[in-house]
Amino acid sequence: FIYTFAGLKNFSNLMIILKMKKTFLYLALASIALVSCKDDEIEVIPEIDITTQNTYDDQAAQEFLKTHYFDSKGNLKDFVATDTVNVKLADLVPAPVVLPSGVIYVFRPGAQPDPGTVIGDTDVIRLMSRTTSYVATSTDGVVKFASASTFKDGIAGAGVPEVDPIYYYVKKSVKDAAKSDIAKQSSYYEIEGFQEALRKFKAYDISDESNYNLQGLIIVPSRAAFARDSHYNFDNLSYRNRSFVFNFQVYKTKTRVVPAED
């Protein structure tokens, strides 16, 4: 009886230990799940009516010009009120230009090719850029760009220009091969506001290995990008209501040979 009782007692202790281990295991798994959810968290911004979104886009773009400047390589940097050395984008000469579409372009002084090459509608371009998309929002009465997401970054990435990007010009062969009607449209791929403003600049004629010297800025409000339309899957992110800020240099262009390159 004594041995039996001792055996039961040991068995009971064993069960308690196993239950404790199981509890710790569940807690550990729960912690991992919480961390994973936090890591995958994406800022969700409630959608507003389209008229208000368009107004926010324009206001946020102007705020961006007042709060950023070009550094010595043309990269965008945050401007602080105590800065007495750098010139914010809004105060540059020549001044930022706002097109009827709402697109804004800014020439960086002293960084334009001379004479440079005119950029054609269907040219094959070699583009070095650091491009970010945002959603314009109002917080505590202040409208500005939020929810930043990198669209393209050749500077921090491979360090070489992007060749013939589909968001500037989509080849006919790509559209012809598409399965859906919407994917057969140029607007499914191309950022029209970017096309419009880029043609205000001229291209350099330098090799891909040349060090970059960014020549300017283009801000494309969402209505001149994809607005609320379907679009090509660039990187598994929806660009609905997103504005784009292109900080770039056109390394080189060439006339597209059709149909050989189309």
PDB file of C-alpha atoms in Angstrom:
ATOM      1  CA  PHE A   1       0.000   0.000   0.000  1.00  0.00           C
ATOM      2  CA  ILE A   2       2.864   2.330   0.829  1.00  0.00           C
ATOM      3  CA  TYR A   3       4.558   1.661  -2.529  1.00  0.00           C
ATOM      4  CA  THR A   4       1.248   2.089  -4.338  1.00  0.00           C
ATOM      5  CA  PHE A   5       0.620   5.414  -2.591  1.00  0.00           C
ATOM      6  CA  ALA A   6       4.157   6.571  -3.367  1.00  0.00           C
ATOM      7  CA  GLY A   7       3.679   5.570  -6.976  1.00  0.00           C
ATOM      8  CA  LEU A   8       0.436   7.524  -7.207  1.00  0.00           C
ATOM      9  CA  LYS A   9       2.084  10.521  -5.604  1.00  0.00           C
ATOM     10  CA  ASN A  10       4.985  10.410  -8.082  1.00  0.00           C
ATOM     11  CA  PHE A  11       2.533  10.015 -10.960  1.00  0.00           C
ATOM     12  CA  SER A  12       0.545  12.994  -9.716  1.00  0.00           C
ATOM     13  CA  ASN A  13       3.702  15.074  -9.527  1.00  0.00           C
ATOM     14  CA  LEU A  14       4.638  14.002 -13.034  1.00  0.00           C
ATOM     15  CA  MET A  15       1.243  15.076 -14.356  1.00  0.00           C
ATOM     16  CA  ILE A  16       1.597  18.463 -12.674  1.00  0.00           C
ATOM     17  CA  ILE A  17       5.022  18.950 -14.255  1.00  0.00           C
ATOM     18  CA  LEU A  18       3.697  17.970 -17.685  1.00  0.00           C
ATOM     19  CA  LYS A  19       0.782  20.385 -17.338  1.00  0.00           C
ATOM     20  CA  MET A  20       3.174  23.150 -16.324  1.00  0.00           C
ATOM     21  CA  LYS A  21       5.393  22.451 -19.331  1.00  0.00           C
ATOM     22  CA  LYS A  22       2.355  22.482 -21.601  1.00  0.00           C
ATOM     23  CA  THR A  23       1.261  25.813 -20.119  1.00  0.00           C
ATOM     24  CA  PHE A  24       4.712  27.315 -20.712  1.00  0.00           C
ATOM     25  CA  LEU A  25       4.657  25.975 -24.272  1.00  0.00           C
ATOM     26  CA  TYR A  26       1.303  27.625 -24.957  1.00  0.00           C
ATOM     27  CA  LEU A  27       2.545  30.898 -23.479  1.00  0.00           C
ATOM     28  CA  ALA A  28       5.664  30.762 -25.648  1.00  0.00           C
ATOM     29  CA  LEU A  29       3.641  30.095 -28.781  1.00  0.00           C
ATOM     30  CA  ALA A  30       1.267  32.928 -27.908  1.00  0.00           C
ATOM     31  CA  SER A  31       4.194  35.304 -27.459  1.00  0.00           C
ATOM     32  CA  ILE A  32       5.619  34.328 -30.825  1.00  0.00           C
ATOM     33  CA  ALA A  33       2.232  34.894 -32.445  1.00  0.00           C
ATOM     34  CA  LEU A  34       1.938  38.353 -30.894  1.00  0.00           C
ATOM     35  CA  VAL A  35       5.406  39.332 -32.071  1.00  0.00           C
ATOM     36  CA  SER A  36       4.676  38.048 -35.568  1.00  0.00           C
ATOM     37  CA  CYS A  37       1.478  40.066 -35.761  1.00  0.00           C
ATOM     38  CA  LYS A  38       3.319  43.163 -34.659  1.00  0.00           C
ATOM     39  CA  ASP A  39       6.089  42.630 -37.231  1.00  0.00           C
ATOM     40  CA  ASP A  40       3.549  42.206 -40.036  1.00  0.00           C
ATOM     41  CA  GLU A  41       1.442  45.155 -38.938  1.00  0.00           C
ATOM     42  CA  ILE A  42       0.609  47.560 -41.772  1.00  0.00           C
ATOM     43  CA  GLU A  43      -0.727  51.012 -41.095  1.00  0.00           C
ATOM     44  CA  VAL A  44      -4.347  51.060 -42.219  1.00  0.00           C
ATOM     45  CA  ILE A  45      -5.687  54.499 -43.112  1.00  0.00           C
ATOM     46  CA  PRO A  46      -9.475  54.788 -43.471  1.00  0.00           C
ATOM     47  CA  GLU A  47     -10.579  55.835 -46.940  1.00  0.00           C
ATOM     48  CA  ILE A  48     -12.178  59.264 -47.316  1.00  0.00           C
ATOM     49  CA  ASP A  49     -14.227  60.711 -50.160  1.00  0.00           C
ATOM     50  CA  ILE A  50     -12.280  61.330 -53.343  1.00  0.00           C
ATOM     51  CA  THR A  51     -12.685  65.126 -53.323  1.00  0.00           C
ATOM     52  CA  THR A  52     -11.216  65.366 -49.832  1.00  0.00           C
ATOM     53  CA  GLN A  53      -8.401  62.987 -50.771  1.00  0.00           C
ATOM     54  CA  ASN A  54      -7.475  65.159 -53.731  1.00  0.00           C
ATOM     55  CA  THR A  55      -7.414  68.240 -51.510  1.00  0.00           C
ATOM     56  CA  TYR A  56      -5.270  66.437 -48.935  1.00  0.00           C
ATOM     57  CA  ASP A  57      -2.847  65.330 -51.677  1.00  0.00           C
ATOM     58  CA  ASP A  58      -2.294  68.922 -52.771  1.00  0.00           C
ATOM     59  CA  GLN A  59      -1.897  70.233 -49.226  1.00  0.00           C
ATOM     60  CA  ALA A  60       0.477  67.433 -48.261  1.00  0.00           C
ATOM     61  CA  ALA A  61       2.604  68.117 -51.345  1.00  0.00           C
ATOM     62  CA  GLN A  62       2.976  71.772 -50.375  1.00  0.00           C
ATOM     63  CA  GLU A  63       3.848  70.766 -46.834  1.00  0.00           C
ATOM     64  CA  PHE A  64       6.492  68.406 -48.208  1.00  0.00           C
ATOM     65  CA  LEU A  65       8.111  71.250 -50.135  1.00  0.00           C
ATOM     66  CA  LYS A  66       8.306  73.297 -46.939  1.00  0.00           C
ATOM     67  CA  THR A  67       9.827  70.507 -44.853  1.00  0.00           C
ATOM     68  CA  HIS A  68      12.515  69.075 -47.159  1.00  0.00           C
ATOM     69  CA  TYR A  69      15.672  70.150 -49.006  1.00  0.00           C
ATOM     70  CA  PHE A  70      18.260  68.681 -51.381  1.00  0.00           C
ATOM     71  CA  ASP A  71      21.616  67.645 -49.905  1.00  0.00           C
ATOM     72  CA  SER A  72      24.900  67.873 -51.851  1.00  0.00           C
ATOM     73  CA  LYS A  73      23.996  64.766 -53.898  1.00  0.00           C
ATOM     74  CA  GLY A  74      20.389  65.746 -54.450  1.00  0.00           C
ATOM     75  CA  ASN A  75      18.931  63.413 -51.843  1.00  0.00           C
ATOM     76  CA  LEU A  76      15.845  64.631 -49.989  1.00  0.00           C
ATOM     77  CA  LYS A  77      16.449  65.553 -46.350  1.00  0.00           C
ATOM     78  CA  ASP A  78      14.213  66.844 -43.566  1.00  0.00           C
ATOM     79  CA  PHE A  79      14.397  70.606 -43.147  1.00  0.00           C
ATOM     80  CA  VAL A  80      14.383  72.027 -39.619  1.00  0.00           C
ATOM     81  CA  ALA A  81      13.384  75.552 -38.660  1.00  0.00           C
ATOM     82  CA  THR A  82      16.822  76.315 -37.191  1.00  0.00           C
ATOM     83  CA  ASP A  83      18.598  75.472 -40.477  1.00  0.00           C
ATOM     84  CA  THR A  84      20.306  78.592 -41.826  1.00  0.00           C
ATOM     85  CA  VAL A  85      22.437  76.822 -44.447  1.00  0.00           C
ATOM     86  CA  ASN A  86      20.157  74.740 -46.633  1.00  0.00           C
ATOM     87  CA  VAL A  87      17.263  76.008 -48.739  1.00  0.00           C
ATOM     88  CA  LYS A  88      13.934  74.244 -48.466  1.00  0.00           C
ATOM     89  CA  LEU A  89      12.388  73.054 -51.710  1.00  0.00           C
ATOM     90  CA  ALA A  90       9.626  75.638 -51.571  1.00  0.00           C
ATOM     91  CA  ASP A  91      12.186  78.477 -51.697  1.00  0.00           C
ATOM     92  CA  LEU A  92      14.402  77.215 -54.502  1.00  0.00           C
ATOM     93  CA  VAL A  93      15.096  79.200 -57.663  1.00  0.00           C
ATOM     94  CA  PRO A  94      13.665  78.264 -60.072  1.00  0.00           C
ATOM     95  CA  ALA A  95      10.565  77.699 -57.959  1.00  0.00           C
ATOM     96  CA  PRO A  96       8.643  74.419 -57.918  1.00  0.00           C
ATOM     97  CA  VAL A  97       6.141  74.184 -60.773  1.00  0.00           C
ATOM     98  CA  VAL A  98       2.586  72.952 -60.275  1.00  0.00           C
ATOM     99  CA  LEU A  99       0.992  71.516 -63.416  1.00  0.00           C
ATOM    100  CA  PRO A 100      -2.786  71.602 -64.054  1.00  0.00           C
ATOM    101  CA  SER A 101      -2.894  67.886 -63.156  1.00  0.00           C
ATOM    102  CA  GLY A 102      -1.625  68.710 -59.665  1.00  0.00           C
ATOM    103  CA  VAL A 103       1.791  67.183 -60.376  1.00  0.00           C
ATOM    104  CA  ILE A 104       4.732  69.191 -59.017  1.00  0.00           C
ATOM    105  CA  TYR A 105       8.264  69.165 -60.369  1.00  0.00           C
ATOM    106  CA  VAL A 106      11.383  70.784 -58.946  1.00  0.00           C
ATOM    107  CA  PHE A 107      14.666  71.363 -60.758  1.00  0.00           C
ATOM    108  CA  ARG A 108      17.677  71.024 -58.499  1.00  0.00           C
ATOM    109  CA  PRO A 109      19.855  74.099 -59.159  1.00  0.00           C
ATOM    110  CA  GLY A 110      23.167  73.287 -60.830  1.00  0.00           C
ATOM    111  CA  ALA A 111      22.299  69.647 -61.393  1.00  0.00           C
ATOM    112  CA  GLN A 112      20.816  69.699 -64.905  1.00  0.00           C
ATOM    113  CA  PRO A 113      22.626  68.299 -67.968  1.00  0.00           C
ATOM    114  CA  ASP A 114      23.851  70.916 -70.423  1.00  0.00           C
ATOM    115  CA  PRO A 115      22.753  70.635 -73.148  1.00  0.00           C
ATOM    116  CA  GLY A 116      21.059  67.335 -72.221  1.00  0.00           C
ATOM    117  CA  THR A 117      18.715  65.159 -74.270  1.00  0.00           C
ATOM    118  CA  VAL A 118      14.985  65.752 -74.633  1.00  0.00           C
ATOM    119  CA  ILE A 119      13.014  62.854 -73.159  1.00  0.00           C
ATOM    120  CA  GLY A 120      10.515  61.393 -75.612  1.00  0.00           C
ATOM    121  CA  ASP A 121       7.116  59.857 -74.894  1.00  0.00           C
ATOM    122  CA  THR A 122       8.224  56.304 -75.657  1.00  0.00           C
ATOM    123  CA  ASP A 123      11.965  56.566 -74.995  1.00  0.00           C
ATOM    124  CA  VAL A 124      13.862  53.790 -73.249  1.00  0.00           C
ATOM    125  CA  ILE A 125      15.110  55.496 -70.101  1.00  0.00           C
ATOM    126  CA  ARG A 126      17.783  54.613 -67.585  1.00  0.00           C
ATOM    127  CA  LEU A 127      16.595  56.027 -64.275  1.00  0.00           C
ATOM    128  CA  MET A 128      18.376  56.274 -60.938  1.00  0.00           C
ATOM    129  CA  SER A 129      15.810  57.058 -58.275  1.00  0.00           C
ATOM    130  CA  ARG A 130      14.717  56.861 -54.706  1.00  0.00           C
ATOM    131  CA  THR A 131      10.949  56.872 -54.896  1.00  0.00           C
ATOM    132  CA  THR A 132       8.485  56.697 -52.032  1.00  0.00           C
ATOM    133  CA  SER A 133       4.700  56.472 -51.981  1.00  0.00           C
ATOM    134  CA  TYR A 134       2.504  58.056 -49.299  1.00  0.00           C
ATOM    135  CA  VAL A 135      -1.101  58.537 -48.307  1.00  0.00           C
ATOM    136  CA  ALA A 136      -1.990  62.153 -47.531  1.00  0.00           C
ATOM    137  CA  THR A 137      -3.838  62.402 -44.213  1.00  0.00           C
ATOM    138  CA  SER A 138      -5.002  65.009 -41.726  1.00  0.00           C
ATOM    139  CA  THR A 139      -3.894  64.603 -38.119  1.00  0.00           C
ATOM    140  CA  ASP A 140      -4.826  67.207 -35.517  1.00  0.00           C
ATOM    141  CA  GLY A 141      -5.596  69.640 -38.305  1.00  0.00           C
ATOM    142  CA  VAL A 142      -2.235  69.151 -40.042  1.00  0.00           C
ATOM    143  CA  VAL A 143      -2.297  67.598 -43.508  1.00  0.00           C
ATOM    144  CA  LYS A 144       0.844  65.754 -44.539  1.00  0.00           C
ATOM    145  CA  PHE A 145       2.118  62.589 -46.170  1.00  0.00           C
ATOM    146  CA  ALA A 146       1.971  59.452 -43.996  1.00  0.00           C
ATOM    147  CA  SER A 147       2.321  55.671 -44.325  1.00  0.00           C
ATOM    148  CA  ALA A 148       5.579  55.901 -46.286  1.00  0.00           C
ATOM    149  CA  SER A 149       6.484  52.911 -48.460  1.00  0.00           C
ATOM    150  CA  THR A 150       9.501  52.519 -50.735  1.00  0.00           C
ATOM    151  CA  PHE A 151       8.497  52.113 -54.379  1.00  0.00           C
ATOM    152  CA  LYS A 152      11.970  52.057 -55.952  1.00  0.00           C
ATOM    153  CA  ASP A 153      15.447  52.668 -54.530  1.00  0.00           C
ATOM    154  CA  GLY A 154      18.352  52.169 -56.910  1.00  0.00           C
ATOM    155  CA  ILE A 155      20.683  54.136 -54.672  1.00  0.00           C
ATOM    156  CA  ALA A 156      20.449  51.943 -51.587  1.00  0.00           C
ATOM    157  CA  GLY A 157      19.855  48.870 -53.718  1.00  0.00           C
ATOM    158  CA  ALA A 158      21.983  47.718 -56.632  1.00  0.00           C
ATOM    159  CA  GLY A 159      23.455  51.174 -57.180  1.00  0.00           C
ATOM    160  CA  VAL A 160      22.709  51.101 -60.903  1.00  0.00           C
ATOM    161  CA  PRO A 161      19.934  52.798 -62.856  1.00  0.00           C
ATOM    162  CA  GLU A 162      16.657  51.078 -63.603  1.00  0.00           C
ATOM    163  CA  VAL A 163      16.282  50.331 -67.296  1.00  0.00           C
ATOM    164  CA  ASP A 164      13.016  50.914 -69.171  1.00  0.00           C
ATOM    165  CA  PRO A 165      10.679  50.913 -66.146  1.00  0.00           C
ATOM    166  CA  ILE A 166       7.174  49.711 -66.889  1.00  0.00           C
ATOM    167  CA  TYR A 167       5.628  52.567 -64.920  1.00  0.00           C
ATOM    168  CA  TYR A 168       7.037  55.017 -67.488  1.00  0.00           C
ATOM    169  CA  TYR A 169       6.284  53.035 -70.629  1.00  0.00           C
ATOM    170  CA  VAL A 170       4.669  49.615 -70.956  1.00  0.00           C
ATOM    171  CA  LYS A 171       5.499  47.581 -74.038  1.00  0.00           C
ATOM    172  CA  LYS A 172       2.741  46.546 -76.422  1.00  0.00           C
ATOM    173  CA  SER A 173       3.856  42.921 -76.065  1.00  0.00           C
ATOM    174  CA  VAL A 174       3.116  43.065 -72.324  1.00  0.00           C
ATOM    175  CA  LYS A 175      -0.387  44.407 -72.897  1.00  0.00           C
ATOM    176  CA  ASP A 176      -1.091  41.921 -75.684  1.00  0.00           C
ATOM    177  CA  ALA A 177      -0.115  39.037 -73.412  1.00  0.00           C
ATOM    178  CA  ALA A 178      -2.392  40.192 -70.584  1.00  0.00           C
ATOM    179  CA  LYS A 179      -5.371  38.013 -69.666  1.00  0.00           C
ATOM    180  CA  SER A 180      -7.783  40.683 -68.430  1.00  0.00           C
ATOM    181  CA  ASP A 181      -9.171  43.704 -70.272  1.00  0.00           C
ATOM    182  CA  ILE A 182      -7.901  46.148 -67.631  1.00  0.00           C
ATOM    183  CA  ALA A 183      -4.380  44.723 -67.891  1.00  0.00           C
ATOM    184  CA  LYS A 184      -4.411  45.462 -71.606  1.00  0.00           C
ATOM    185  CA  GLN A 185      -4.585  49.204 -70.837  1.00  0.00           C
ATOM    186  CA  SER A 186      -1.467  51.387 -70.518  1.00  0.00           C
ATOM    187  CA  SER A 187      -2.953  53.116 -67.466  1.00  0.00           C
ATOM    188  CA  TYR A 188      -2.812  49.799 -65.589  1.00  0.00           C
ATOM    189  CA  TYR A 189       0.993  50.106 -65.530  1.00  0.00           C
ATOM    190  CA  GLU A 190       2.036  53.678 -66.247  1.00  0.00           C
ATOM    191  CA  ILE A 191       2.070  56.568 -63.782  1.00  0.00           C
ATOM    192  CA  GLU A 192       0.768  59.325 -66.016  1.00  0.00           C
ATOM    193  CA  GLY A 193       1.765  62.187 -63.737  1.00  0.00           C
ATOM    194  CA  PHE A 194       5.337  60.924 -63.661  1.00  0.00           C
ATOM    195  CA  GLN A 195       5.441  60.718 -67.464  1.00  0.00           C
ATOM    196  CA  GLU A 196       4.110  64.260 -67.754  1.00  0.00           C
ATOM    197  CA  ALA A 197       6.643  65.823 -65.398  1.00  0.00           C
ATOM    198  CA  LEU A 198       9.681  63.767 -66.424  1.00  0.00           C
ATOM    199  CA  ARG A 199       9.431  65.220 -69.930  1.00  0.00           C
ATOM    200  CA  LYS A 200      10.033  68.654 -68.429  1.00  0.00           C
ATOM    201  CA  PHE A 201      13.572  67.476 -67.632  1.00  0.00           C
ATOM    202  CA  LYS A 202      16.412  66.449 -69.928  1.00  0.00           C
ATOM    203  CA  ALA A 203      18.487  63.291 -69.774  1.00  0.00           C
ATOM    204  CA  TYR A 204      22.214  63.016 -69.142  1.00  0.00           C
ATOM    205  CA  ASP A 205      24.418  60.848 -71.319  1.00  0.00           C
ATOM    206  CA  ILE A 206      26.462  58.961 -68.719  1.00  0.00           C
ATOM    207  CA  SER A 207      27.298  55.319 -68.110  1.00  0.00           C
ATOM    208  CA  ASP A 208      25.501  53.124 -65.613  1.00  0.00           C
ATOM    209  CA  GLU A 209      28.669  53.029 -63.510  1.00  0.00           C
ATOM    210  CA  SER A 210      28.735  56.808 -63.022  1.00  0.00           C
ATOM    211  CA  ASN A 211      28.149  58.127 -59.525  1.00  0.00           C
ATOM    212  CA  TYR A 212      24.707  59.650 -59.103  1.00  0.00           C
ATOM    213  CA  ASN A 213      23.900  63.350 -58.808  1.00  0.00           C
ATOM    214  CA  LEU A 214      20.114  63.537 -58.493  1.00  0.00           C
ATOM    215  CA  GLN A 215      18.670  66.269 -60.653  1.00  0.00           C
ATOM    216  CA  GLY A 216      15.267  66.872 -59.162  1.00  0.00           C
ATOM    217  CA  LEU A 217      11.961  65.937 -57.659  1.00  0.00           C
ATOM    218  CA  ILE A 218       8.513  65.003 -58.956  1.00  0.00           C
ATOM    219  CA  ILE A 219       5.471  64.759 -56.677  1.00  0.00           C
ATOM    220  CA  VAL A 220       2.555  62.889 -58.247  1.00  0.00           C
ATOM    221  CA  PRO A 221      -0.784  63.185 -56.406  1.00  0.00           C
ATOM    222  CA  SER A 222      -2.829  60.007 -56.274  1.00  0.00           C
ATOM    223  CA  ARG A 223      -5.290  61.262 -58.915  1.00  0.00           C
ATOM    224  CA  ALA A 224      -2.389  61.511 -61.392  1.00  0.00           C
ATOM    225  CA  ALA A 225      -1.099  58.077 -60.399  1.00  0.00           C
ATOM    226  CA  PHE A 226      -3.483  55.128 -59.928  1.00  0.00           C
ATOM    227  CA  ALA A 227      -6.146  56.954 -57.901  1.00  0.00           C
ATOM    228  CA  ARG A 228      -8.639  54.225 -56.992  1.00  0.00           C
ATOM    229  CA  ASP A 229      -8.207  52.132 -60.106  1.00  0.00           C
ATOM    230  CA  SER A 230      -6.795  48.650 -60.458  1.00  0.00           C
ATOM    231  CA  HIS A 231      -3.095  48.553 -61.256  1.00  0.00           C
ATOM    232  CA  TYR A 232      -0.174  46.275 -61.973  1.00  0.00           C
ATOM    233  CA  ASN A 233       1.218  44.305 -59.028  1.00  0.00           C
ATOM    234  CA  PHE A 234       4.559  46.058 -58.606  1.00  0.00           C
ATOM    235  CA  ASP A 235       5.440  44.748 -55.135  1.00  0.00           C
ATOM    236  CA  ASN A 236       2.317  43.284 -53.495  1.00  0.00           C
ATOM    237  CA  LEU A 237       1.222  46.686 -52.182  1.00  0.00           C
ATOM    238  CA  SER A 238      -1.958  48.515 -53.116  1.00  0.00           C
ATOM    239  CA  TYR A 239      -1.278  52.009 -54.481  1.00  0.00           C
ATOM    240  CA  ARG A 240      -4.895  53.069 -54.080  1.00  0.00           C
ATOM    241  CA  ASN A 241      -4.986  56.699 -52.856  1.00  0.00           C
ATOM    242  CA  ARG A 242      -1.187  56.845 -52.807  1.00  0.00           C
ATOM    243  CA  SER A 243       0.868  59.796 -53.986  1.00  0.00           C
ATOM    244  CA  PHE A 244       4.419  59.306 -55.265  1.00  0.00           C
ATOM    245  CA  VAL A 245       7.573  61.315 -54.582  1.00  0.00           C
ATOM    246  CA  PHE A 246      10.283  60.685 -57.193  1.00  0.00           C
ATOM    247  CA  ASN A 247      13.817  61.855 -56.328  1.00  0.00           C
ATOM    248  CA  PHE A 248      15.787  60.981 -59.461  1.00  0.00           C
ATOM    249  CA  GLN A 249      18.345  61.365 -62.216  1.00  0.00           C
ATOM    250  CA  VAL A 250      17.897  60.276 -65.827  1.00  0.00           C
ATOM    251  CA  TYR A 251      21.222  58.711 -66.780  1.00  0.00           C
ATOM    252  CA  LYS A 252      20.462  58.233 -70.449  1.00  0.00           C
ATOM    253  CA  THR A 253      17.657  57.793 -72.965  1.00  0.00           C
ATOM    254  CA  LYS A 254      17.395  56.304 -76.427  1.00  0.00           C
ATOM    255  CA  THR A 255      14.678  56.258 -79.027  1.00  0.00           C
ATOM    256  CA  ARG A 256      12.642  53.080 -78.805  1.00  0.00           C
ATOM    257  CA  VAL A 257      12.846  50.890 -81.884  1.00  0.00           C
ATOM    258  CA  VAL A 258       9.390  49.576 -82.676  1.00  0.00           C
ATOM    259  CA  PRO A 259       8.574  46.735 -82.946  1.00  0.00           C
ATOM    260  CA  ALA A 260      11.996  45.331 -82.022  1.00  0.00           C
ATOM    261  CA  GLU A 261      11.744  46.624 -78.426  1.00  0.00           C
ATOM    262  CA  ASP A 262       7.990  46.584 -78.170  1.00  0.00           C
TER     263      ASP A 262
END
